[in-house]
Amino acid sequence: MDLELRHLKIIRAIDEAGSLTRAATTLGLAQSALSAQLKRIERALGGPLFERGRHGARATPLGELVLDRARVLLPAMRELQEEAIRLANTLEDIPRFRLGGTHGPLLGGLVDQLSHLHPSAAISTYTSWSVDEISEQVTSGRLDFALIGTCGESTPPAADQLSWRTVGKDPIFVMLSEDHPQAKEQEIDLGALSGEQWINAPGDGCFEDCFNAACARAGFTPVSVYEMDTSACVHLVQAGRAVAMCRATFPPTPGIATVPLAGAPLSWRHLIGWHPAATAAGAAPAVLLHARQVHREAVRRNPRYTEWLAANTSYNTTS
């Protein structure tokens, strides 16, 4: 027999009542039925939980151990149930989700999740290269949630006004043409790419500075870095005209190879933020869970990333 929460409730009731007779009355059971149930529980746990005598039932050392755990688990499960009910009721009251984000698969994945789970809710999106602009839209109440990224552990915008939570953290890989001589390498030292032409998507965070610092540590200054939108970056990499940095969750793309950098010198945090005083803040825990699920699915879609994680088990993608 597997131990269940109802068994812990029985043990607690006997302890609180001080006897099987009084506990049976409290639980609405016949004393014989309660005694038989207790014997089954004791067999499952390996020994007697109570010493029974003329003056009632007193917990044995094993019983005290089980009661100590029950005093933690039973209130925790009650709180979980209450929180789940509150969250479900809150989500039923949300008529819309106004989402802002930088360009990337996580925003689309989150829209897909919310559309599937909350088909009656109106969902709108706003995209921009500027994380500051998106954050300002949330601060001013024009958006409910911001899905952005920051380089490494850098502080997100409006950190004193918005609540931010980590959706996931990824290493930065290098994006190469599949015909590049190093495209099939298990990993590449950043210094081995010192002679390459670099290309990057625009943004107003510190990634460019972090990239330049990583190159300096690798012993070189990168050849000019072109700034173009994502589709142009992909096209030039496919054509073999440039290489680019990308998040490890970059989806498999024809003509493109994404290769890990030795030592993972750069990382990227996906964040979701909201205003704590906004009406939509009540739905934030659920939206965060959905966003984390989308990130896990994005990880699974990139075989190079899953292989890298299997070889780098200490890397934490959740913080």
Coordinates of N, CA, C and O in Angstrom, one line a residue, residues 24-184:
A24 N -12.2 8.1 15.9 CA -13.2 7.5 15.1 C -14.4 8.3 15.0 O -15.0 8.5 14.0
T25 N -14.8 8.9 16.2 CA -16.0 9.8 16.2 C -15.7 11.0 15.4 O -16.6 11.5 14.6
T26 N -14.5 11.6 15.5 CA -14.2 12.8 14.7 C -14.2 12.6 13.2 O -14.7 13.4 12.5
L27 N -13.7 11.4 12.9 CA -13.6 11.1 11.4 C -14.9 10.5 10.9 O -15.0 10.3 9.7
G28 N -15.9 10.1 11.7 CA -17.1 9.6 11.3 C -16.9 8.1 10.9 O -17.6 7.6 9.9
L29 N -16.1 7.4 11.5 CA -15.8 6.0 11.2 C -16.1 5.1 12.4 O -16.1 5.6 13.6
A30 N -16.4 3.8 12.2 CA -16.5 2.9 13.2 C -15.1 2.6 13.8 O -14.1 2.7 13.0
Q31 N -15.0 2.4 15.1 CA -13.7 2.2 15.7 C -12.9 1.0 15.1 O -11.7 1.1 14.8
S32 N -13.7 0.0 14.8 CA -13.1 -1.2 14.2 C -12.5 -0.9 12.8 O -11.4 -1.4 12.4
A33 N -13.2 -0.1 12.0 CA -12.7 0.3 10.7 C -11.5 1.2 10.8 O -10.5 1.0 10.0
L34 N -11.4 2.1 11.8 CA -10.3 2.9 12.0 C -9.1 2.1 12.4 O -7.9 2.3 12.0
S35 N -9.3 1.2 13.3 CA -8.2 0.3 13.8 C -7.6 -0.5 12.7 O -6.4 -0.7 12.6
A36 N -8.5 -1.0 11.8 CA -8.0 -1.8 10.7 C -7.2 -0.9 9.7 O -6.2 -1.4 9.2
Q37 N -7.7 0.3 9.5 CA -7.0 1.2 8.6 C -5.6 1.6 9.2 O -4.6 1.6 8.5
L38 N -5.5 1.8 10.5 CA -4.3 2.1 11.2 C -3.3 1.0 11.0 O -2.1 1.2 10.8
K39 N -3.8 -0.3 11.2 CA -2.9 -1.4 11.0 C -2.3 -1.5 9.6 O -1.1 -1.8 9.4
R40 N -3.1 -1.2 8.6 CA -2.6 -1.2 7.2 C -1.5 -0.1 7.0 O -0.5 -0.3 6.4
I41 N -1.8 1.1 7.6 CA -0.8 2.2 7.5 C 0.5 1.8 8.2 O 1.6 2.1 7.7
E42 N 0.4 1.2 9.4 CA 1.6 0.8 10.1 C 2.4 -0.2 9.4 O 3.6 -0.2 9.4
R43 N 1.7 -1.2 8.7 CA 2.4 -2.2 7.9 C 3.2 -1.5 6.8 O 4.3 -1.8 6.4
A44 N 2.5 -0.5 6.1 CA 3.2 0.2 5.0 C 4.4 1.0 5.5 O 5.4 1.2 4.7
L45 N 4.4 1.5 6.8 CA 5.5 2.3 7.3 C 6.5 1.5 8.1 O 7.5 2.1 8.5
G46 N 6.2 0.3 8.3 CA 7.2 -0.6 8.9 C 7.2 -0.7 10.4 O 8.1 -1.4 11.0
G47 N 6.2 -0.2 11.1 CA 6.1 -0.4 12.5 C 5.0 0.3 13.2 O 4.3 1.1 12.5
P48 N 4.8 0.1 14.5 CA 3.7 0.8 15.1 C 3.9 2.3 15.3 O 5.0 2.8 15.5
L49 N 2.8 3.0 15.1 CA 2.8 4.5 15.2 C 2.3 5.0 16.5 O 2.7 6.1 16.9
F50 N 1.5 4.2 17.2 CA 1.0 4.6 18.5 C 1.1 3.4 19.5 O 1.0 2.2 19.2
E51 N 1.4 3.8 20.8 CA 1.2 2.9 21.9 C -0.1 3.1 22.5 O -0.5 4.2 22.9
R52 N -0.9 2.0 22.5 CA -2.3 2.1 23.0 C -2.5 1.4 24.4 O -2.0 0.3 24.6
G53 N -3.1 2.2 25.3 CA -3.3 1.6 26.6 C -4.6 2.1 27.2 O -5.5 2.7 26.5
R54 N -4.7 2.0 28.5 CA -5.9 2.4 29.2 C -6.2 3.9 29.1 O -7.3 4.3 29.1
H55 N -5.1 4.7 29.0 CA -5.3 6.1 29.0 C -5.2 6.7 27.5 O -5.1 7.9 27.4
G56 N -5.3 5.9 26.5 CA -5.4 6.4 25.2 C -4.3 5.9 24.3 O -3.6 4.9 24.6
A57 N -4.0 6.7 23.3 CA -2.9 6.4 22.3 C -1.9 7.5 22.3 O -2.2 8.7 22.3
R58 N -0.6 7.0 22.4 CA 0.5 8.0 22.4 C 1.5 7.6 21.3 O 1.8 6.4 21.1
A59 N 2.0 8.6 20.6 CA 2.8 8.3 19.4 C 4.1 7.7 19.8 O 4.8 8.1 20.8
T60 N 4.6 6.7 19.1 CA 5.9 6.1 19.2 C 6.9 7.0 18.5 O 6.5 8.0 17.8
P61 N 8.2 6.7 18.7 CA 9.2 7.5 18.0 C 8.9 7.5 16.4 O 9.1 8.6 15.8
L62 N 8.6 6.4 15.9 CA 8.2 6.3 14.5 C 7.0 7.2 14.2 O 6.9 7.9 13.2
G63 N 6.0 7.1 15.1 CA 4.8 8.0 14.9 C 5.1 9.4 15.0 O 4.6 10.2 14.2
E64 N 6.1 9.8 15.9 CA 6.4 11.2 16.0 C 7.1 11.7 14.7 O 6.9 12.8 14.2
L65 N 7.9 10.8 14.1 CA 8.6 11.2 12.8 C 7.5 11.4 11.7 O 7.6 12.4 11.0
V66 N 6.5 10.5 11.6 CA 5.5 10.7 10.6 C 4.7 11.9 10.9 O 4.3 12.7 10.0
L67 N 4.4 12.2 12.2 CA 3.6 13.4 12.5 C 4.3 14.7 12.2 O 3.7 15.6 11.8
D68 N 5.6 14.7 12.4 CA 6.4 15.8 12.1 C 6.3 16.2 10.6 O 6.1 17.3 10.2
R69 N 6.4 15.1 9.7 CA 6.2 15.3 8.3 C 4.8 15.8 8.0 O 4.6 16.6 7.1
A70 N 3.8 15.1 8.6 CA 2.4 15.5 8.3 C 2.1 16.9 8.7 O 1.3 17.6 8.0
R71 N 2.7 17.4 9.7 CA 2.5 18.8 10.1 C 3.0 19.8 9.0 O 2.5 21.0 9.0
V72 N 3.9 19.4 8.2 CA 4.5 20.2 7.1 C 3.6 20.0 5.8 O 3.2 20.9 5.2
L73 N 3.4 18.7 5.5 CA 2.8 18.3 4.2 C 1.3 18.7 4.2 O 0.9 19.2 3.1
L74 N 0.6 18.5 5.2 CA -0.9 18.7 5.1 C -1.2 20.2 4.9 O -2.0 20.6 4.1
P75 N -0.6 21.1 5.7 CA -0.8 22.5 5.4 C -0.3 23.0 4.1 O -1.0 23.8 3.4
A76 N 0.8 22.4 3.6 CA 1.3 22.8 2.3 C 0.4 22.4 1.2 O 0.2 23.1 0.2
M77 N -0.2 21.2 1.3 CA -1.1 20.7 0.3 C -2.4 21.5 0.3 O -3.0 21.8 -0.7
R78 N -2.9 21.9 1.5 CA -4.1 22.8 1.6 C -3.8 24.1 1.0 O -4.6 24.6 0.2
E79 N -2.6 24.7 1.2 CA -2.3 26.0 0.6 C -2.2 25.9 -0.9 O -2.6 26.8 -1.6
L80 N -1.6 24.7 -1.4 CA -1.5 24.5 -2.8 C -2.9 24.5 -3.5 O -3.1 25.1 -4.5
Q81 N -3.8 23.7 -2.8 CA -5.1 23.6 -3.4 C -5.8 25.0 -3.4 O -6.4 25.4 -4.4
E82 N -5.7 25.8 -2.3 CA -6.3 27.1 -2.2 C -5.7 28.0 -3.3 O -6.4 28.8 -3.9
E83 N -4.4 28.0 -3.4 CA -3.7 28.8 -4.4 C -4.1 28.5 -5.8 O -4.4 29.3 -6.7
A84 N -4.3 27.2 -6.1 CA -4.7 26.7 -7.4 C -6.1 27.2 -7.7 O -6.4 27.7 -8.9
I85 N -7.0 27.1 -6.7 CA -8.4 27.6 -6.9 C -8.4 29.1 -7.2 O -9.1 29.6 -8.1
R86 N -7.6 29.8 -6.4 CA -7.6 31.3 -6.6 C -7.0 31.6 -8.0 O -7.6 32.5 -8.7
L87 N -6.0 30.9 -8.4 CA -5.4 31.2 -9.7 C -6.4 30.9 -10.8 O -6.5 31.6 -11.8
A88 N -7.0 29.7 -10.7 CA -8.0 29.3 -11.8 C -9.1 30.4 -11.8 O -9.5 30.8 -12.9
N89 N -9.6 30.9 -10.7 CA -10.6 31.9 -10.7 C -10.1 33.2 -11.3 O -10.9 33.9 -12.0
T90 N -8.9 33.5 -11.0 CA -8.3 34.8 -11.5 C -8.2 34.7 -13.0 O -8.6 35.6 -13.7
L91 N -7.8 33.6 -13.6 CA -7.6 33.4 -15.0 C -9.0 33.5 -15.7 O -9.1 34.0 -16.8
E92 N -10.0 33.0 -15.0 CA -11.3 33.1 -15.7 C -11.8 34.5 -15.8 O -12.6 34.8 -16.7
D93 N -11.2 35.4 -14.9 CA -11.7 36.8 -15.0 C -10.8 37.6 -15.9 O -11.1 38.8 -16.1
I94 N -9.7 37.1 -16.5 CA -8.9 37.9 -17.4 C -9.5 37.8 -18.8 O -9.5 36.8 -19.4
P95 N -9.9 39.0 -19.3 CA -10.5 39.0 -20.6 C -9.5 39.1 -21.7 O -9.8 39.0 -22.9
R96 N -8.2 39.5 -21.4 CA -7.3 39.7 -22.4 C -5.9 39.5 -21.9 O -5.6 39.6 -20.7
F97 N -4.9 39.3 -22.8 CA -3.5 39.3 -22.5 C -2.8 40.2 -23.5 O -2.9 39.9 -24.7
R98 N -2.2 41.3 -23.1 CA -1.5 42.2 -23.9 C 0.0 42.0 -23.7 O 0.5 42.3 -22.7
L99 N 0.6 41.4 -24.7 CA 2.0 40.9 -24.6 C 2.9 41.7 -25.4 O 2.6 42.0 -26.6
G100 N 4.1 42.1 -24.9 CA 5.1 42.7 -25.6 C 6.4 41.9 -25.6 O 6.7 41.2 -24.6
G101 N 7.2 42.0 -26.7 CA 8.4 41.2 -26.7 C 9.3 41.6 -27.8 O 8.9 42.2 -28.7
T102 N 10.6 41.2 -27.6 CA 11.5 41.3 -28.7 C 11.3 40.2 -29.7 O 10.6 39.2 -29.4
H103 N 11.8 40.2 -30.8 CA 11.6 39.2 -31.9 C 12.2 37.9 -31.4 O 13.4 37.8 -31.1
G104 N 11.4 36.8 -31.5 CA 12.0 35.5 -31.1 C 10.9 34.5 -30.9 O 9.7 34.9 -30.9
P105 N 11.2 33.2 -30.9 CA 10.2 32.2 -30.9 C 9.4 32.1 -29.6 O 8.3 31.5 -29.6
L106 N 10.0 32.6 -28.5 CA 9.3 32.5 -27.2 C 8.0 33.2 -27.2 O 7.0 32.8 -26.6
L107 N 8.0 34.4 -27.8 CA 6.7 35.2 -27.8 C 5.6 34.5 -28.6 O 4.5 34.4 -28.1
G108 N 6.0 34.0 -29.8 CA 5.0 33.2 -30.5 C 4.5 32.0 -29.8 O 3.3 31.6 -29.8
G109 N 5.4 31.3 -29.1 CA 5.1 30.1 -28.4 C 4.1 30.4 -27.2 O 3.2 29.7 -26.9
L110 N 4.4 31.6 -26.6 CA 3.5 32.0 -25.5 C 2.1 32.3 -26.0 O 1.1 31.9 -25.3
V111 N 2.0 33.0 -27.1 CA 0.7 33.3 -27.7 C 0.0 32.0 -28.0 O -1.2 31.9 -27.7
D112 N 0.7 31.0 -28.5 CA 0.1 29.8 -28.9 C -0.5 29.1 -27.6 O -1.6 28.5 -27.6
Q113 N 0.3 29.1 -26.5 CA -0.1 28.4 -25.3 C -1.4 29.1 -24.7 O -2.3 28.4 -24.4
L114 N -1.3 30.4 -24.7 CA -2.5 31.2 -24.1 C -3.7 31.0 -24.9 O -4.8 30.9 -24.4
S115 N -3.5 31.0 -26.3 CA -4.7 30.9 -27.1 C -5.3 29.5 -27.0 O -6.6 29.4 -27.0
H116 N -4.5 28.5 -26.8 CA -5.0 27.1 -26.6 C -5.8 27.0 -25.3 O -6.8 26.4 -25.2
L117 N -5.1 27.5 -24.2 CA -5.7 27.3 -22.9 C -6.8 28.3 -22.5 O -7.6 28.0 -21.6
H118 N -6.8 29.4 -23.1 CA -7.8 30.5 -22.8 C -8.4 31.0 -24.1 O -8.2 32.2 -24.4
P119 N -9.1 30.2 -24.8 CA -9.6 30.5 -26.1 C -10.6 31.8 -26.1 O -10.7 32.4 -27.1
S120 N -11.2 32.1 -25.0 CA -12.1 33.2 -24.9 C -11.4 34.5 -24.7 O -12.0 35.6 -24.8
A121 N -10.1 34.5 -24.3 CA -9.4 35.7 -24.0 C -8.9 36.4 -25.2 O -8.4 35.7 -26.2
A122 N -8.9 37.7 -25.3 CA -8.4 38.5 -26.4 C -6.9 38.6 -26.2 O -6.4 39.0 -25.1
I123 N -6.1 38.3 -27.2 CA -4.6 38.3 -27.1 C -4.1 39.3 -28.1 O -4.4 39.1 -29.3
S124 N -3.3 40.2 -27.7 CA -2.6 41.2 -28.6 C -1.1 41.2 -28.3 O -0.7 40.9 -27.2
T125 N -0.3 41.5 -29.3 CA 1.1 41.6 -29.1 C 1.7 42.9 -29.7 O 1.1 43.5 -30.6
Y126 N 2.8 43.2 -29.1 CA 3.6 44.4 -29.6 C 5.1 44.0 -29.6 O 5.6 43.4 -28.6
T127 N 5.8 44.1 -30.7 CA 7.2 43.8 -30.8 C 8.1 45.0 -31.1 O 7.6 45.9 -31.7
S128 N 9.2 44.9 -30.5 CA 10.2 46.0 -30.7 C 11.6 45.4 -30.4 O 11.8 44.5 -29.6
W129 N 12.6 46.0 -31.1 CA 14.0 45.7 -30.7 C 14.4 46.2 -29.4 O 15.4 45.8 -28.8
S130 N 13.7 47.2 -28.9 CA 14.1 48.0 -27.7 C 13.4 47.4 -26.4 O 12.2 47.5 -26.3
V131 N 14.2 46.8 -25.5 CA 13.6 46.3 -24.3 C 13.2 47.5 -23.4 O 12.2 47.3 -22.6
D132 N 13.8 48.6 -23.5 CA 13.4 49.8 -22.8 C 12.0 50.2 -23.2 O 11.2 50.6 -22.4
E133 N 11.8 50.2 -24.5 CA 10.5 50.6 -25.0 C 9.4 49.7 -24.6 O 8.3 50.1 -24.1
I134 N 9.6 48.4 -24.7 CA 8.6 47.4 -24.2 C 8.3 47.6 -22.7 O 7.2 47.5 -22.3
S135 N 9.4 47.7 -21.9 CA 9.2 47.9 -20.5 C 8.4 49.1 -20.2 O 7.6 49.1 -19.3
E136 N 8.7 50.2 -20.9 CA 7.9 51.5 -20.6 C 6.4 51.3 -21.0 O 5.6 51.8 -20.3
Q137 N 6.1 50.4 -22.0 CA 4.7 50.2 -22.3 C 4.0 49.4 -21.2 O 2.8 49.7 -20.9
V138 N 4.7 48.6 -20.5 CA 4.2 47.9 -19.3 C 4.0 48.8 -18.2 O 3.0 48.8 -17.5
T139 N 5.0 49.6 -17.9 CA 5.0 50.6 -16.8 C 3.8 51.5 -17.0 O 3.1 51.9 -16.0
S140 N 3.5 52.0 -18.2 CA 2.5 52.9 -18.4 C 1.1 52.3 -18.6 O 0.1 53.0 -18.7
G141 N 1.0 50.9 -18.5 CA -0.2 50.3 -18.6 C -0.8 49.9 -19.9 O -1.9 49.5 -20.1
R142 N 0.1 50.2 -21.0 CA -0.4 49.8 -22.3 C -0.2 48.4 -22.7 O -0.7 47.9 -23.7
L143 N 0.7 47.7 -21.9 CA 0.9 46.3 -22.1 C 0.8 45.6 -20.7 O 1.0 46.3 -19.7
D144 N 0.4 44.3 -20.7 CA 0.3 43.6 -19.4 C 1.6 42.9 -19.1 O 2.0 42.8 -17.9
F145 N 2.3 42.3 -20.1 CA 3.5 41.5 -19.8 C 4.5 41.8 -20.8 O 4.2 42.1 -22.0
A146 N 5.8 41.9 -20.4 CA 6.9 42.0 -21.3 C 7.8 40.8 -21.3 O 8.2 40.3 -20.2
L147 N 8.0 40.2 -22.5 CA 8.9 39.1 -22.6 C 10.2 39.5 -23.3 O 10.1 39.8 -24.5
I148 N 11.3 39.6 -22.6 CA 12.5 40.2 -23.1 C 13.7 39.3 -22.8 O 13.5 38.3 -22.1
G149 N 14.8 39.7 -23.2 CA 16.1 39.0 -22.8 C 17.1 40.0 -22.4 O 17.1 41.2 -22.8
T150 N 18.0 39.6 -21.5 CA 19.1 40.4 -21.0 C 20.4 39.5 -21.1 O 20.3 38.3 -21.0
C151 N 21.5 40.2 -21.3 CA 22.8 39.5 -21.4 C 23.3 39.2 -20.0 O 23.3 40.0 -19.1
G152 N 23.6 37.9 -19.8 CA 24.2 37.5 -18.6 C 23.3 37.8 -17.4 O 22.1 37.5 -17.4
E153 N 23.8 38.4 -16.4 CA 23.1 38.8 -15.2 C 22.7 40.3 -15.1 O 22.5 40.8 -14.0
S154 N 22.7 41.0 -16.3 CA 22.5 42.4 -16.2 C 21.1 42.7 -15.8 O 20.1 41.9 -15.9
T155 N 20.9 43.8 -15.2 CA 19.6 44.2 -14.6 C 18.6 44.6 -15.7 O 19.0 45.3 -16.6
P156 N 17.4 44.1 -15.6 CA 16.4 44.4 -16.6 C 15.9 45.9 -16.5 O 16.1 46.5 -15.4
P157 N 15.3 46.4 -17.5 CA 14.8 47.8 -17.4 C 13.7 48.0 -16.3 O 13.0 47.0 -16.0
A158 N 13.6 49.2 -15.8 CA 12.6 49.5 -14.9 C 12.5 48.5 -13.7 O 11.4 48.2 -13.3
A159 N 13.6 48.1 -13.2 CA 13.6 47.1 -12.2 C 13.0 47.6 -10.9 O 12.6 46.8 -10.1
D160 N 13.0 48.9 -10.7 CA 12.4 49.4 -9.5 C 10.8 49.6 -9.6 O 10.2 49.9 -8.6
Q161 N 10.3 49.3 -10.8 CA 8.9 49.5 -11.0 C 8.2 48.2 -11.4 O 7.0 48.1 -11.1
L162 N 8.9 47.3 -12.1 CA 8.2 46.1 -12.6 C 8.8 44.9 -11.9 O 9.9 44.9 -11.3
S163 N 7.9 43.9 -11.8 CA 8.3 42.6 -11.2 C 8.8 41.7 -12.4 O 8.1 41.5 -13.4
W164 N 10.1 41.2 -12.2 CA 10.7 40.4 -13.3 C 11.0 39.0 -12.7 O 11.4 38.9 -11.6
R165 N 10.7 38.0 -13.6 CA 11.1 36.6 -13.2 C 11.8 36.0 -14.4 O 11.5 36.3 -15.6
T166 N 12.7 35.1 -14.1 CA 13.5 34.4 -15.1 C 12.6 33.3 -15.7 O 12.1 32.4 -15.0
V167 N 12.5 33.3 -17.1 CA 11.8 32.2 -17.8 C 12.8 31.1 -18.1 O 12.5 29.9 -17.9
G168 N 14.0 31.4 -18.4 CA 15.1 30.4 -18.7 C 16.4 31.1 -19.0 O 16.4 32.3 -19.3
K169 N 17.5 30.4 -18.9 CA 18.8 30.9 -19.3 C 19.5 30.0 -20.2 O 19.5 28.8 -20.0
D170 N 20.1 30.6 -21.3 CA 20.7 29.8 -22.3 C 22.2 30.3 -22.5 O 22.4 31.5 -22.4
P171 N 23.1 29.4 -22.9 CA 24.4 29.8 -23.4 C 24.2 30.4 -24.8 O 23.2 30.2 -25.5
I172 N 25.1 31.3 -25.2 CA 25.2 31.8 -26.5 C 26.0 30.9 -27.4 O 27.1 30.5 -27.0
F173 N 25.4 30.5 -28.5 CA 26.1 29.7 -29.5 C 26.5 30.6 -30.7 O 26.2 31.7 -30.8
V174 N 27.4 30.0 -31.6 CA 27.7 30.7 -32.8 C 27.0 30.1 -34.0 O 26.8 28.9 -34.1
M175 N 26.5 31.0 -34.9 CA 25.7 30.6 -36.0 C 26.6 30.6 -37.2 O 27.2 31.7 -37.6
L176 N 26.7 29.5 -37.9 CA 27.6 29.3 -39.1 C 26.8 28.8 -40.3 O 25.8 28.1 -40.1
S177 N 27.4 29.0 -41.4 CA 26.9 28.3 -42.6 C 27.2 26.8 -42.4 O 28.2 26.5 -41.9
E178 N 26.2 26.0 -42.9 CA 26.5 24.5 -42.7 C 27.7 24.1 -43.6 O 28.2 23.0 -43.3
D179 N 28.2 24.9 -44.5 CA 29.4 24.6 -45.3 C 30.6 25.1 -44.6 O 31.7 24.9 -45.1
H180 N 30.5 25.8 -43.5 CA 31.7 26.4 -42.8 C 32.6 25.3 -42.3 O 32.1 24.2 -41.9
P181 N 33.9 25.4 -42.4 CA 34.8 24.3 -42.0 C 34.6 23.8 -40.6 O 34.9 22.7 -40.3
Q182 N 34.1 24.7 -39.7 CA 33.9 24.3 -38.3 C 32.5 24.0 -37.9 O 32.1 23.9 -36.8
A183 N 31.6 23.9 -38.9 CA 30.2 23.7 -38.6 C 29.9 22.4 -37.9 O 28.9 22.3 -37.2
K184 N 30.7 21.4 -38.1 CA 30.4 20.1 -37.5 C 31.2 19.9 -36.2 O 31.1 18.8 -35.6

